[in-house]
PDB file of C-alpha atoms and ligand atoms in Angstrom:
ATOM      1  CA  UNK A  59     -25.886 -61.043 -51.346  1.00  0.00           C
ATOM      2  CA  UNK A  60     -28.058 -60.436 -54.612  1.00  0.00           C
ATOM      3  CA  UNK A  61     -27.438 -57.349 -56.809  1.00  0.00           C
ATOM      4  CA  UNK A  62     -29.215 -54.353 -55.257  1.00  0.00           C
ATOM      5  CA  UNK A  63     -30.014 -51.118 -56.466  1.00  0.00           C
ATOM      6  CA  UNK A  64     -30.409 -47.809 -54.033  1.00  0.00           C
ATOM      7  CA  UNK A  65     -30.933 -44.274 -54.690  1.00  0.00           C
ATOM      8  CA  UNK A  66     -30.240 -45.285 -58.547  1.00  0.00           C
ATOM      9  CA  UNK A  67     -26.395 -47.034 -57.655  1.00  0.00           C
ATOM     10  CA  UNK A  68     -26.523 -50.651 -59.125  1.00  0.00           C
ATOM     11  CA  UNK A  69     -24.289 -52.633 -56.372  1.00  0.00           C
ATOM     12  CA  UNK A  70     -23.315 -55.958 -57.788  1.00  0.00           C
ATOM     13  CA  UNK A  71     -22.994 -58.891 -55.133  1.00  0.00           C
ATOM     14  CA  UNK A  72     -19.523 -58.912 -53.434  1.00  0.00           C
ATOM     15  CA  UNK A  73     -18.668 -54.967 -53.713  1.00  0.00           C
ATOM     16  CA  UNK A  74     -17.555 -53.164 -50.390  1.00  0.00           C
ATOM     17  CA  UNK A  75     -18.599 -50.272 -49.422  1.00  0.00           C
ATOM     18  CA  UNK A  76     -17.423 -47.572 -47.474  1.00  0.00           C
ATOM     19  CA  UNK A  77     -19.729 -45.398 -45.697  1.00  0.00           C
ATOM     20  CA  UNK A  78     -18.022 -42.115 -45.023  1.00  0.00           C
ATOM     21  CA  UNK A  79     -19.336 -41.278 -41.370  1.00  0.00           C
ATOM     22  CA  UNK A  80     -16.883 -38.271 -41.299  1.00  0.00           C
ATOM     23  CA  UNK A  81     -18.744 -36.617 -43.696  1.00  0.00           C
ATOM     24  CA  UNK A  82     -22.520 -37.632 -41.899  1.00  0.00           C
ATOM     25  CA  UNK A  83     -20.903 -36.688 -39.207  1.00  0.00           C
ATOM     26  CA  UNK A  84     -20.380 -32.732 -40.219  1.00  0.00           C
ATOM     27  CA  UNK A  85     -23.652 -32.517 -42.206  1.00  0.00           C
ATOM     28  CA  UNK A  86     -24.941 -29.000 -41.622  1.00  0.00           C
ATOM     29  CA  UNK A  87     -28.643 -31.003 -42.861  1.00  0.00           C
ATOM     30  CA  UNK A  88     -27.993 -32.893 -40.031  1.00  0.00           C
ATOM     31  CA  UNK A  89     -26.562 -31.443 -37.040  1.00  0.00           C
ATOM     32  CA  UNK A  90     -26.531 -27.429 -35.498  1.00  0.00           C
ATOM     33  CA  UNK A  91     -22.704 -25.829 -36.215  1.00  0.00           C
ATOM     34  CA  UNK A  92     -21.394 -29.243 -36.817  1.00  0.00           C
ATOM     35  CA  UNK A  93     -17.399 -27.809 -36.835  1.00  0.00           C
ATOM     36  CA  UNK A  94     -17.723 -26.686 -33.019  1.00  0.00           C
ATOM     37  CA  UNK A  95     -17.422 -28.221 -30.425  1.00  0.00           C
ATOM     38  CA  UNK A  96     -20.396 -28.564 -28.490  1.00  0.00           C
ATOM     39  CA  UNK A  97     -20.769 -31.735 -26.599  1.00  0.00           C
ATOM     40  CA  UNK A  98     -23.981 -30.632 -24.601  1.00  0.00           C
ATOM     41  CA  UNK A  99     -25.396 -30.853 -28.252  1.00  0.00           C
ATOM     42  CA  UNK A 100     -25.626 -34.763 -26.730  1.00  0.00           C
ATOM     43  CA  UNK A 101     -26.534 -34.137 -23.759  1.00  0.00           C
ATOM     44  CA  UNK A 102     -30.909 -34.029 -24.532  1.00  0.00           C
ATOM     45  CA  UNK A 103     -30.508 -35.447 -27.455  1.00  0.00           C
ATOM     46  CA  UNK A 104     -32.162 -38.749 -28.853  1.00  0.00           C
ATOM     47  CA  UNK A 105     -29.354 -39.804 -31.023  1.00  0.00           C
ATOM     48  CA  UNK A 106     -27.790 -42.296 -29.979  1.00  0.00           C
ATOM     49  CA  UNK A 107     -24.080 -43.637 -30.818  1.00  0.00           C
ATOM     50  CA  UNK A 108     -24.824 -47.801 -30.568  1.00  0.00           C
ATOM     51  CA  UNK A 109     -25.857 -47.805 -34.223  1.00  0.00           C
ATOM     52  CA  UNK A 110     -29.415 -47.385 -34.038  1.00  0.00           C
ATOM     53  CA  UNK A 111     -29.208 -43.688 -35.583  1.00  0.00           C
ATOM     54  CA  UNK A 112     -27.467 -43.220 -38.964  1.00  0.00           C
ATOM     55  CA  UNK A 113     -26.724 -39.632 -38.276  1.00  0.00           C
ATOM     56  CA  UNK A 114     -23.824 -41.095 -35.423  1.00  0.00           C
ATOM     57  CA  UNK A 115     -22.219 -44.268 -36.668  1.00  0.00           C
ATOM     58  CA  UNK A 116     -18.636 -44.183 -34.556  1.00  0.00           C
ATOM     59  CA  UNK A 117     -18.723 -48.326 -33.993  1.00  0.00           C
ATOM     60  CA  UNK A 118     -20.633 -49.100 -37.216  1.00  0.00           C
ATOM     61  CA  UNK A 119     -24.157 -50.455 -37.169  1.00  0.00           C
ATOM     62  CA  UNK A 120     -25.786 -53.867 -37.703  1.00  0.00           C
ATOM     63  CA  UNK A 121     -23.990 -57.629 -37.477  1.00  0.00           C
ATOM     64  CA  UNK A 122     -20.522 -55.982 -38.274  1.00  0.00           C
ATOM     65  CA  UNK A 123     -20.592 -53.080 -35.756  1.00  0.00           C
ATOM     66  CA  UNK A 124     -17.822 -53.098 -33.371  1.00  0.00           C
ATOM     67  CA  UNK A 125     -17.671 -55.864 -30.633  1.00  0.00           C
ATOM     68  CA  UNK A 126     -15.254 -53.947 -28.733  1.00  0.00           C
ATOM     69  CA  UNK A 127     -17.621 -51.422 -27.546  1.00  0.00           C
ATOM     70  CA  UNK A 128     -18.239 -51.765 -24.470  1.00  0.00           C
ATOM     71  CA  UNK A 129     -14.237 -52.022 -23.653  1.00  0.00           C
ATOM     72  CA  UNK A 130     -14.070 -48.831 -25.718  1.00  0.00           C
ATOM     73  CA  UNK A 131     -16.199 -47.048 -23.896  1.00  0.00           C
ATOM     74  CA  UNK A 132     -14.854 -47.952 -20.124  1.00  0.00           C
ATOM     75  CA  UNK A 133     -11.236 -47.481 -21.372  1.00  0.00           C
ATOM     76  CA  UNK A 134     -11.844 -43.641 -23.190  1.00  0.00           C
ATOM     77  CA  UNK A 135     -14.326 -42.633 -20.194  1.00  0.00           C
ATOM     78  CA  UNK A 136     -11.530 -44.048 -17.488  1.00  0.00           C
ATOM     79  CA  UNK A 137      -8.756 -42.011 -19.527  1.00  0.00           C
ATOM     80  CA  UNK A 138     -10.865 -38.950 -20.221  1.00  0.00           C
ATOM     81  CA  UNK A 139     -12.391 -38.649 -16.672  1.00  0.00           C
ATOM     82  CA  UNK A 140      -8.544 -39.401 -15.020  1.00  0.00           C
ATOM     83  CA  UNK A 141      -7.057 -36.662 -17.156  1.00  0.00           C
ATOM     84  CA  UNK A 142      -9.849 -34.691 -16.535  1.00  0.00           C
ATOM     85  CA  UNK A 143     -10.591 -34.860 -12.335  1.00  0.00           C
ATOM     86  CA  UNK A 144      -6.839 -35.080 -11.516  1.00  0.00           C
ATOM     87  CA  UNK A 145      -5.417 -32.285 -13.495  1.00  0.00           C
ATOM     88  CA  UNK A 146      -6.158 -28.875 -15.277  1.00  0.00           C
ATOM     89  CA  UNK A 147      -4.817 -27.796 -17.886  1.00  0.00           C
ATOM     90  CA  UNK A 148      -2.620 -25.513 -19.182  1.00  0.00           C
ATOM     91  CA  UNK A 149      -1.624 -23.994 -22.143  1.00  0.00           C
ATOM     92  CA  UNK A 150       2.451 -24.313 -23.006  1.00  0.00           C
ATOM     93  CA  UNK A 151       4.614 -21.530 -22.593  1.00  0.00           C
ATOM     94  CA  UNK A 152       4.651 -19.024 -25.186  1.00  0.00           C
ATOM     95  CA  UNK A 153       1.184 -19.968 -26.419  1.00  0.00           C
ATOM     96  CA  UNK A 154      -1.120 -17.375 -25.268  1.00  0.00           C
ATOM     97  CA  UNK A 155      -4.908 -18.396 -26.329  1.00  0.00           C
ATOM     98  CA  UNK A 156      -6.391 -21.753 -27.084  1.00  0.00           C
ATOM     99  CA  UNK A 157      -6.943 -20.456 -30.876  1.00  0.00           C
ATOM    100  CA  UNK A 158      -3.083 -20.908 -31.357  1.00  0.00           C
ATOM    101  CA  UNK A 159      -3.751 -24.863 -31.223  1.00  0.00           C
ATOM    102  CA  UNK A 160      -3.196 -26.269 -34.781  1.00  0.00           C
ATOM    103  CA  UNK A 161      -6.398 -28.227 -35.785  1.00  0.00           C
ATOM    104  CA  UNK A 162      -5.086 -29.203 -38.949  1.00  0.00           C
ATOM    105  CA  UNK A 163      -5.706 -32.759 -39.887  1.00  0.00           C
ATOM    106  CA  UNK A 164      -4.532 -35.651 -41.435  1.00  0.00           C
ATOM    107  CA  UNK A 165      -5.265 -39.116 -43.091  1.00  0.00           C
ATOM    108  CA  UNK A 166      -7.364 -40.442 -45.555  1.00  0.00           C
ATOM    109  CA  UNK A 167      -9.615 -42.978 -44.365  1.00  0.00           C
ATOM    110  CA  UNK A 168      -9.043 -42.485 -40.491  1.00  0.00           C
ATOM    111  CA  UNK A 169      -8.392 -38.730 -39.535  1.00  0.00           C
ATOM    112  CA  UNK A 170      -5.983 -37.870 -36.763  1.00  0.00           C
ATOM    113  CA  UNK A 171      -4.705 -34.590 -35.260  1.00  0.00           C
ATOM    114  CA  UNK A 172      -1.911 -33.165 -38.328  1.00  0.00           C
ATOM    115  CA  UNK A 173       0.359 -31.716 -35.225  1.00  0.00           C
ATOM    116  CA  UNK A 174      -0.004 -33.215 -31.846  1.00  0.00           C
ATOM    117  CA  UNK A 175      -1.781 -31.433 -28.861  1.00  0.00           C
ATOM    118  CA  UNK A 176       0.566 -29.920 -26.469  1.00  0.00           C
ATOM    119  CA  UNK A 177      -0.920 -29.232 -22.902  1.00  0.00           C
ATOM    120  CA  UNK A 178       1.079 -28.665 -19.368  1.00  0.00           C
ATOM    121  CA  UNK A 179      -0.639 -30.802 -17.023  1.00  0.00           C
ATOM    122  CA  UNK A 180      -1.434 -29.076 -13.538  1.00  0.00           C
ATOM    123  CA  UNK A 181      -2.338 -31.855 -10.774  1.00  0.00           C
ATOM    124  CA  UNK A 182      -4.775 -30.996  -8.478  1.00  0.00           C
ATOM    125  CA  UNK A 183      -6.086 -33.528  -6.590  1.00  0.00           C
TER     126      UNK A 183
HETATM  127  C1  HEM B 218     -13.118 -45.857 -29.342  1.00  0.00           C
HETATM  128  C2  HEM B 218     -12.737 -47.062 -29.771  1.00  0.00           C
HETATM  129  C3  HEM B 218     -13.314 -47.806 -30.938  1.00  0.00           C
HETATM  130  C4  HEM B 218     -14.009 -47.345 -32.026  1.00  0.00           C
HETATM  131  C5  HEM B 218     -14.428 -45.902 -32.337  1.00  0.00           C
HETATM  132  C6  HEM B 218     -14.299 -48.488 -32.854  1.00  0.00           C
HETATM  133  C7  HEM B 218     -15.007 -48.440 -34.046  1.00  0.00           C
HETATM  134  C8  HEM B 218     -15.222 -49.515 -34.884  1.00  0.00           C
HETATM  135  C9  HEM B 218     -15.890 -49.452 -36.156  1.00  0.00           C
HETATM  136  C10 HEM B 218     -16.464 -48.183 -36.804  1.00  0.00           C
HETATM  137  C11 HEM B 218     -15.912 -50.695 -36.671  1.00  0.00           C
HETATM  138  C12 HEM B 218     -16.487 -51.125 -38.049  1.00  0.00           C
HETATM  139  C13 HEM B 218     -17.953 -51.406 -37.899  1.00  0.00           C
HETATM  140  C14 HEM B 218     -18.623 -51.658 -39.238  1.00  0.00           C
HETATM  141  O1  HEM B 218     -17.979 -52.179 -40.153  1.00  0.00           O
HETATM  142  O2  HEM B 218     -19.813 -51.324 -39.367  1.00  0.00           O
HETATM  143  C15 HEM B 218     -15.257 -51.571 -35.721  1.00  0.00           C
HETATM  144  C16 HEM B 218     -15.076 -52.929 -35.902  1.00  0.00           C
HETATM  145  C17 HEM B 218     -14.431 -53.748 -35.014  1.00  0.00           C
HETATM  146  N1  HEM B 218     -13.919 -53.397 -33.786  1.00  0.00           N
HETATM  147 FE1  HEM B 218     -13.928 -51.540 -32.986  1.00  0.00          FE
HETATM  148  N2  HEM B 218     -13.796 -49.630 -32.264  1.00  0.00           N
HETATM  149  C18 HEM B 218     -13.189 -49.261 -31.096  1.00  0.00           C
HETATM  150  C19 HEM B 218     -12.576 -50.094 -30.185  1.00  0.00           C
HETATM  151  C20 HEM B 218     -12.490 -51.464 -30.296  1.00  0.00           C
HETATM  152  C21 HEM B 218     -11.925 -52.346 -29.278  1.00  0.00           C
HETATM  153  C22 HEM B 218     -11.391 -51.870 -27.914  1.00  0.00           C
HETATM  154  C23 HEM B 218     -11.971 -53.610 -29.789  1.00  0.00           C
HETATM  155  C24 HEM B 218     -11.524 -54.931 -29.188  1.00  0.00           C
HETATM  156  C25 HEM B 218     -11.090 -55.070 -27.948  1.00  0.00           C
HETATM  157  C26 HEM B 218     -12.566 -53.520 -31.118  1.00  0.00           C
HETATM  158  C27 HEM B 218     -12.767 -54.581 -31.962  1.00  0.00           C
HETATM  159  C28 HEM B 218     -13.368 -54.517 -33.199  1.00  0.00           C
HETATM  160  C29 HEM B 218     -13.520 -55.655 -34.113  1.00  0.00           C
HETATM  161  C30 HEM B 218     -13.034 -57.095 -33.875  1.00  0.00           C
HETATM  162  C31 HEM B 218     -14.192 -55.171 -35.247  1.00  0.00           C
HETATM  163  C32 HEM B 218     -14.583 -55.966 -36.506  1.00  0.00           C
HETATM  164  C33 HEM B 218     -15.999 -56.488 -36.341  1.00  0.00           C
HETATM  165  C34 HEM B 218     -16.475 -57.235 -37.587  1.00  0.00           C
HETATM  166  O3  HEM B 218     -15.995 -56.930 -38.681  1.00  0.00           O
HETATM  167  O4  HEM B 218     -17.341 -58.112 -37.453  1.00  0.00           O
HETATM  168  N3  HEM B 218     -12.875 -52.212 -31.383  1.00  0.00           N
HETATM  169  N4  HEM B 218     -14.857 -50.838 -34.642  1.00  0.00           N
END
């Protein structure tokens, strides 16, 4: 690749870059309360998450987005929707509302929960 410049950064051939989605991700310019949880925020929405729209990059975007994607997809809807339809869910004992949960994280350049979640399971189905 030749030298390029954009928005006034020279980037010589050969340097990697590391887009920070995380931080695109929680851009109040961007998105409505970006810290809560809302995942009806999706549900009308135009955005899309295949790496057409830079505002929602979780598998990348162009020739180097993620191959696995479709796997990734059928494997966290199969999980999510299994955990979800067979059982509710339960706080454990001793913790009395959901605001107790420690959403502390951790990492650097992937992010995971600082203390892991702790549900009780309830099967119902
Ligand atoms: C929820 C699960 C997954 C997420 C969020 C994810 C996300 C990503 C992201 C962000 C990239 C970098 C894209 C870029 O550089 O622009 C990537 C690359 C890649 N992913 Fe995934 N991925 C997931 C699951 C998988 C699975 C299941 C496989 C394989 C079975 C896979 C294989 C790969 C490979 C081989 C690359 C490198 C592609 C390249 O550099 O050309 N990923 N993934």
């Amino acid at each position: 690749m030749s030298h390029v410049k954009i928005n006034g950064y020279d980037i010589p051939p050969k340097t990697q870059i590391q887009l920070n989605v995380w931080a695109i991700g929680r851009d109040p310019r961007r998105w409505t309360d970006p810290e809560e949880f809302i995942p009806e925020r999706f549900a009308n929405s135009s955005v899309d998450f295949r790496g057409q729209h830079f505002d929602l990059l979780p598998f990348g975007s162009g020739r180097r987005s993620c191959p696995g994607m479709p796997m990734a997809l059928a494997s966290v809807e199969l999980g999510l929707l299994s955990l979800l339809y067979f059982f509710d869910w339960k706080l454990p004992e001793g913790m009395v509302s959901e605001e107790h949960i420690d959403m502390e994280e951790a990492g650097n350049l992937t992010v995971v929960k600082k203390q892991p979640l702790l549900l009780v399971p309830v099967r119902h189905h």
